[in-house]
Short mmCIF file of C-alpha atoms in Angstrom, two decimals:
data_model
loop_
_atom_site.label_atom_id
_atom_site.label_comp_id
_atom_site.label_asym_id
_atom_site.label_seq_id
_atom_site.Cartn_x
_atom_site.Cartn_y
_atom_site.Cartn_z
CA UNK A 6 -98.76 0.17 -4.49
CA UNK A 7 -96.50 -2.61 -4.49
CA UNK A 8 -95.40 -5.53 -1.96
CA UNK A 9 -98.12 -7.49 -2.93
CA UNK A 10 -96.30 -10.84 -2.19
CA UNK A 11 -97.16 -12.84 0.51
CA UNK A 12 -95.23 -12.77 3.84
CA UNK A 13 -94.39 -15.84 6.46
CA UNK A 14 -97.68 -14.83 8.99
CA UNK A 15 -100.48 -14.45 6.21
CA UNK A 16 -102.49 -17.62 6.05
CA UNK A 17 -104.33 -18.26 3.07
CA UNK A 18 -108.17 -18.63 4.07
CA UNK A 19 -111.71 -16.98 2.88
CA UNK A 20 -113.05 -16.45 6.38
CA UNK A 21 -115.04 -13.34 7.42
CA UNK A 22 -112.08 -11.93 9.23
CA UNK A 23 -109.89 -12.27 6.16
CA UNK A 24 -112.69 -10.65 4.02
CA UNK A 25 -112.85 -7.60 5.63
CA UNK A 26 -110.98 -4.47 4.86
CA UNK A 27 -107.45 -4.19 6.03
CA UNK A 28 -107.99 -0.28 7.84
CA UNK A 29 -111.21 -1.98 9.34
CA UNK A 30 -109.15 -4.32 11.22
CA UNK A 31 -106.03 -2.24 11.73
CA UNK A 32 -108.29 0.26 13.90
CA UNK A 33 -110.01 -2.96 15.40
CA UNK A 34 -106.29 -4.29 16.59
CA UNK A 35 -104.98 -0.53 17.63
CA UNK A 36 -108.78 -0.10 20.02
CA UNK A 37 -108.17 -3.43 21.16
CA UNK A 38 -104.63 -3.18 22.62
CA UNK A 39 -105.36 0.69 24.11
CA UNK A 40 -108.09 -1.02 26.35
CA UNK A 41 -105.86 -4.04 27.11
CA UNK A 42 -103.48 -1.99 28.42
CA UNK A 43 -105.92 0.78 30.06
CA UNK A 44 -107.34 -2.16 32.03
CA UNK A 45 -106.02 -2.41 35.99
CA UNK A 46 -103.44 -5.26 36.07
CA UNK A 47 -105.39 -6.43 39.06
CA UNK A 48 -107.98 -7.61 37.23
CA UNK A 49 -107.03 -10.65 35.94
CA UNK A 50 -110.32 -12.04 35.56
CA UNK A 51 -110.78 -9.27 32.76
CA UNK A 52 -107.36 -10.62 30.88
CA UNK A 53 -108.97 -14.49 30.79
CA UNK A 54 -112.37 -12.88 28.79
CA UNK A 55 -109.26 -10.58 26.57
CA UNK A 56 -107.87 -14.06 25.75
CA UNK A 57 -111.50 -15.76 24.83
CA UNK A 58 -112.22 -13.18 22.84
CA UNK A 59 -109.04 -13.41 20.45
CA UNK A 60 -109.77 -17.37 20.80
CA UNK A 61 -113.14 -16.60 19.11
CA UNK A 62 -111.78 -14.26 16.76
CA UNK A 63 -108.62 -16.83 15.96
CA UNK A 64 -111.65 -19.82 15.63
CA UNK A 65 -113.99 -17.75 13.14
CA UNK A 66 -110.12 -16.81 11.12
CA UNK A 67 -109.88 -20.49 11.13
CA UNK A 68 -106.02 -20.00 12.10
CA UNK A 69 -105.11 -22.87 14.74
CA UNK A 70 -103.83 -22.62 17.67
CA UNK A 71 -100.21 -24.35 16.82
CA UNK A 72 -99.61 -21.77 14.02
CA UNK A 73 -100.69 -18.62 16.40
CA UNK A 74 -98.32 -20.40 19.33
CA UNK A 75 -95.66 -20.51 17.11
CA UNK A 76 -95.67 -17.31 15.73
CA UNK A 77 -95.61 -15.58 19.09
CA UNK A 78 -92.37 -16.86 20.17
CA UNK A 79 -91.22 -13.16 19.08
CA UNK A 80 -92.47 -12.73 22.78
CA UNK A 81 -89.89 -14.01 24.58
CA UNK A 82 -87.30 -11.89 25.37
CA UNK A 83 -90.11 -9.74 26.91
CA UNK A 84 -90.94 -13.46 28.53
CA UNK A 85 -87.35 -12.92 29.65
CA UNK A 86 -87.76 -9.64 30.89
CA UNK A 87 -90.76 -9.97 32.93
CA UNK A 88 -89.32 -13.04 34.65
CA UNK A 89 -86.67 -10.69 35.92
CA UNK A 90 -88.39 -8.44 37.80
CA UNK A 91 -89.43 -9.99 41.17
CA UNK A 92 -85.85 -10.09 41.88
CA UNK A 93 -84.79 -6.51 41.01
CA UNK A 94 -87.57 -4.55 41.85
CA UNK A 95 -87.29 -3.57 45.64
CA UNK A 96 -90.86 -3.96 47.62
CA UNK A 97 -92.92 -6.07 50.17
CA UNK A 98 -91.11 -9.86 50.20
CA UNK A 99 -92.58 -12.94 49.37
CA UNK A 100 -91.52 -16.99 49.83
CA UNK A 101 -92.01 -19.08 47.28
CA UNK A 102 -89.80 -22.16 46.47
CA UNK A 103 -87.72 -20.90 48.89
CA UNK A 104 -87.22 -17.78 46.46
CA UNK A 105 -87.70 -14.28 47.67
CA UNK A 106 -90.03 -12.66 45.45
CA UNK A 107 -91.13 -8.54 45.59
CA UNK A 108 -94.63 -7.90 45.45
CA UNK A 109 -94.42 -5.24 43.37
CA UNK A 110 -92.28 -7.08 41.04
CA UNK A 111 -94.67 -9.52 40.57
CA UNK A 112 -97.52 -7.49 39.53
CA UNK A 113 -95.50 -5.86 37.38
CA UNK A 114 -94.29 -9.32 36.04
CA UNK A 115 -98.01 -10.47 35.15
CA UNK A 116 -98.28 -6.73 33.81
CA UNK A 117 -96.09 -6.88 31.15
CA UNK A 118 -96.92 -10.55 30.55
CA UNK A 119 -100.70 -10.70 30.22
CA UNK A 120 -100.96 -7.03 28.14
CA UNK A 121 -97.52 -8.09 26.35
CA UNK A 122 -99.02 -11.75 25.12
CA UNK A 123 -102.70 -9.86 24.19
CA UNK A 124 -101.21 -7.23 22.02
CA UNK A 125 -98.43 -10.21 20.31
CA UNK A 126 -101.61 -12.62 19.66
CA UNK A 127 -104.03 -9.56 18.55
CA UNK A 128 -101.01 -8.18 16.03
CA UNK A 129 -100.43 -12.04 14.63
CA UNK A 130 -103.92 -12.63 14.05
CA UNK A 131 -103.96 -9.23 12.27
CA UNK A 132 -100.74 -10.27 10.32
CA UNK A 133 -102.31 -14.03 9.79
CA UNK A 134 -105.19 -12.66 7.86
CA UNK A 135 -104.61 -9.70 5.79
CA UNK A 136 -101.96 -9.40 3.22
CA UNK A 137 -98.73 -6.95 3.22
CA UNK A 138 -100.07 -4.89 0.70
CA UNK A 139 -103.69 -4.90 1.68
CA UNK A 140 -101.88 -3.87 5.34
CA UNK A 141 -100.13 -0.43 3.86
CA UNK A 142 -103.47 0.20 1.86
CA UNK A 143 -105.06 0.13 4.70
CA UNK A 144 -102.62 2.35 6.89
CA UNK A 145 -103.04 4.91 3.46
CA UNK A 146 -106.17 4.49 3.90
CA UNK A 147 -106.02 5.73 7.66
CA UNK A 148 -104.54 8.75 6.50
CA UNK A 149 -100.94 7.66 7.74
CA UNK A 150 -98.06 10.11 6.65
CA UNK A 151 -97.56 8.85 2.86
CA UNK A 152 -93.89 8.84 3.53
CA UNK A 153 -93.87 6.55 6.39
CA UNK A 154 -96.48 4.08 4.32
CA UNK A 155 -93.78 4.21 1.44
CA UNK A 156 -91.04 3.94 3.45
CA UNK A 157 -93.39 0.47 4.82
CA UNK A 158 -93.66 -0.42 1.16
CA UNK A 159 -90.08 -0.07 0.24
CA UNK A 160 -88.99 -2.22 3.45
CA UNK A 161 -90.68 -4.68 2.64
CA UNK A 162 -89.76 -5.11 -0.87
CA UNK A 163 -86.36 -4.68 -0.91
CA UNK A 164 -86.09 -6.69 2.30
CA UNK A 165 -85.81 -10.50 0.54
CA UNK A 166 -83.56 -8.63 -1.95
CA UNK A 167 -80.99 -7.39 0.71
CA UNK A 168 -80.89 -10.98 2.26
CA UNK A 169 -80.56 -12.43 -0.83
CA UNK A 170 -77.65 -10.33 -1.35
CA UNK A 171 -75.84 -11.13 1.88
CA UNK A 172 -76.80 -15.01 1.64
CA UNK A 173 -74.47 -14.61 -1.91
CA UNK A 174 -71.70 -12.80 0.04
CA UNK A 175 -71.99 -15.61 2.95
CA UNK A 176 -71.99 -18.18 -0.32
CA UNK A 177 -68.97 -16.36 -1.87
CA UNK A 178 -66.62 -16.34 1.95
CA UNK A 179 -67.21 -19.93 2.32
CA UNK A 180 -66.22 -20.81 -1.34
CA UNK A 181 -62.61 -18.96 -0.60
CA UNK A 182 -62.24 -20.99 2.90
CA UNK A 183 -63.24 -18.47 5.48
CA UNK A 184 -65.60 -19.67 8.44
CA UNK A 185 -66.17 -17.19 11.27
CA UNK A 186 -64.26 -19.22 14.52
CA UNK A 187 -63.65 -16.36 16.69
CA UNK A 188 -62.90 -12.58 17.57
CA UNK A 189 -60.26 -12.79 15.05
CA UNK A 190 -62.57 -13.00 12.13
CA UNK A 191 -65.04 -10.03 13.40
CA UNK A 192 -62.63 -7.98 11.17
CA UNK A 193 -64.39 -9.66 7.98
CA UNK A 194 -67.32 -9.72 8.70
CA UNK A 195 -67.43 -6.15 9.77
CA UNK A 196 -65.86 -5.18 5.93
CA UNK A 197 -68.70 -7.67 4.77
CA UNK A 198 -71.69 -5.44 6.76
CA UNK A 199 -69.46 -2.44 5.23
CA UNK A 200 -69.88 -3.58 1.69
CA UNK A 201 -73.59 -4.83 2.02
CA UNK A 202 -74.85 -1.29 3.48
CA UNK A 203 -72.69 0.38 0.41
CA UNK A 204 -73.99 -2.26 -2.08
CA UNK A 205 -77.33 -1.54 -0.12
CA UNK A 206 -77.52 2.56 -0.70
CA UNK A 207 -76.17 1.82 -4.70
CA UNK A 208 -79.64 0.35 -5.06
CA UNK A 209 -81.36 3.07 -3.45
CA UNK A 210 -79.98 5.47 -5.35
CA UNK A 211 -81.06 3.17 -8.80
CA UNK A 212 -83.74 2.86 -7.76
CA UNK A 213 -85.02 6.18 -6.85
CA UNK A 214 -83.32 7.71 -10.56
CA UNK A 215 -85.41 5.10 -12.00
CA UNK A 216 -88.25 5.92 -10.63
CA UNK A 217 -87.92 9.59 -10.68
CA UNK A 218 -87.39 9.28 -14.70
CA UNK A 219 -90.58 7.07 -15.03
CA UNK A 220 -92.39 10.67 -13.13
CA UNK A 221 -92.56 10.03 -9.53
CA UNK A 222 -93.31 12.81 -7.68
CA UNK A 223 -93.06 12.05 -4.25
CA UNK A 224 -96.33 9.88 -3.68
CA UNK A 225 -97.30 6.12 -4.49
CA UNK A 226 -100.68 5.75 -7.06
CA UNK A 227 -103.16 3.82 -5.51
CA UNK A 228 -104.47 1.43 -7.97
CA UNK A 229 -107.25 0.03 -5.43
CA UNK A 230 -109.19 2.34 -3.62
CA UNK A 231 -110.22 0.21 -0.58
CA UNK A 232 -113.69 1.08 1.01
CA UNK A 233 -115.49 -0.50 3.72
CA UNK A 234 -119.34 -0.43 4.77
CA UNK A 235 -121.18 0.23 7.96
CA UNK A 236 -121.77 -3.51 8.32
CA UNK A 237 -118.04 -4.34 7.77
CA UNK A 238 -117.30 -1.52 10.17
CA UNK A 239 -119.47 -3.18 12.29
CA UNK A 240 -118.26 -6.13 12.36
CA UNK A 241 -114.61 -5.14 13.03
CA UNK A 242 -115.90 -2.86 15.89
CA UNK A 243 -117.01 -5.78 17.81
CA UNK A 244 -113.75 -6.85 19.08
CA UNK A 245 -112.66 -3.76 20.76
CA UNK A 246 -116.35 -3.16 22.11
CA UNK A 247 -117.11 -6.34 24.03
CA UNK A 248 -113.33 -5.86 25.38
CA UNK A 249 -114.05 -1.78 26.11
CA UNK A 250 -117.12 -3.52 27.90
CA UNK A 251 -115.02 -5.92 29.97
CA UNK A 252 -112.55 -3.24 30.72
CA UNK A 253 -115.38 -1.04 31.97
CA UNK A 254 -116.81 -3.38 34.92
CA UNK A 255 -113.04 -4.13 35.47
CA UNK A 256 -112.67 -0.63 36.85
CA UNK A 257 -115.75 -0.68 38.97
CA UNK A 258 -115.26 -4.20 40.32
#
């Protein structure tokens, strides 16, 4: 299986978290975020220990904290979101700054921040120590549909390659004059998207002849068979555990 290139997130390291098998922490990350969000949003005591625990994980991955900061700015339009919602939701009123804030809205607020921020820094550190290709190995090895895992690999192969592509048809507009100033020019651009997605399914179709003459049949060969032991299984497990622990006495407290 291909897309073995390296992608923006991965950071190079030898760590034991980078050393273990990509479906080992794949099922670590999906546990992980289930009892995130299982756990009552009124126990924000439990969401601090979530946090520590990704710290500790994020420390032994040897990935700073400036790179994992940086890469979770994909939060904030759910940042954005969240901040929203003491204004529109109706509920029990509040002061504050001379605001009036709903109650409800404000749990709700810290609800989609503190699960929303654990499930962004748990998928980073995921995507900041395992590889593309280990990644869809390891989803094949989960036993996801093969068609959604090529479909994975194919996305992310071709993706550089379609950008390329429209960074030469941005290259070619500018060298005949045009720069987009206004609704007058959406009329380009639109032809432009036309031409890229046409341009886009040519390839496809190359693509798949050429691979159908060279005998695919509908499935990827797996070249590495990825296996994992009981320690390694261990060792992956004992994220979600000590969190399935926390979220445990959060439900009794």
């Amino acid at each position: 299986m291909g897309a073995g290139h390296a992608h923006k997130l991965y950071r190079q390291g030898r760590s034991p978290v980078h050393q273990l098998p990509p479906h080992c922490k794949l099922a670590a990350v999906l546990c992980f975020v289930l009892v995130v969000v299982s756990t009552p949003r009124e126990a924000v005591w439990a969401f601090g220990l979530y946090a520590l625990l990704l710290a500790a994980v994020a420390a032994i991955a040897r990935v700073p904290a400036g790179f994992l900061l940086r890469r979770m700015l994909i939060e904030v339009p759910f940042v954005a979101f969240a901040v929203l919602m003491p204004f529109v939701v109706p509920g029990d009123q509040v002061r504050f700054l001379g605001l009036s804030l709903s109650v409800p809205g404000l749990w709700g607020a810290w609800n989609v921040l503190a699960k929303g921020t654990l499930g962004v820094a748990a998928s980073v550190l995921l995507a900041s120590t395992t590889e593309l290709r280990a990644l869809l190995l390891g989803l094949q090895r989960l036993r996801l549909p093969p068609m959604l895992v090529q479909i994975a690999s194919f996305m992310i192969r071709y993706g550089d390659v379609i950008t390329d592509e429209l960074r030469r048809m941005s290259i070619a507009r500018r060298s005949r004059g045009f720069e987009a100033r206004g609704v007058r020019h959406w009329g380009v651009l639109g032809k432009s998207a036309g031409a890229l997605f046409i341009r886009s399914y040519e390839r496809g179709e190359r693509v798949h002849l050429a691979m159908m003459s060279r005998g695919y049949t509908g499935t990827m060969p797996v070249i590495h068979e990825m296996t994992a032991s009981r320690a390694q299984w261990t060792s992956a497990a004992a994220l979600p555990l000590s969190a399935l622990a926390v979220c445990l006495l959060g439900w009794t407290l």
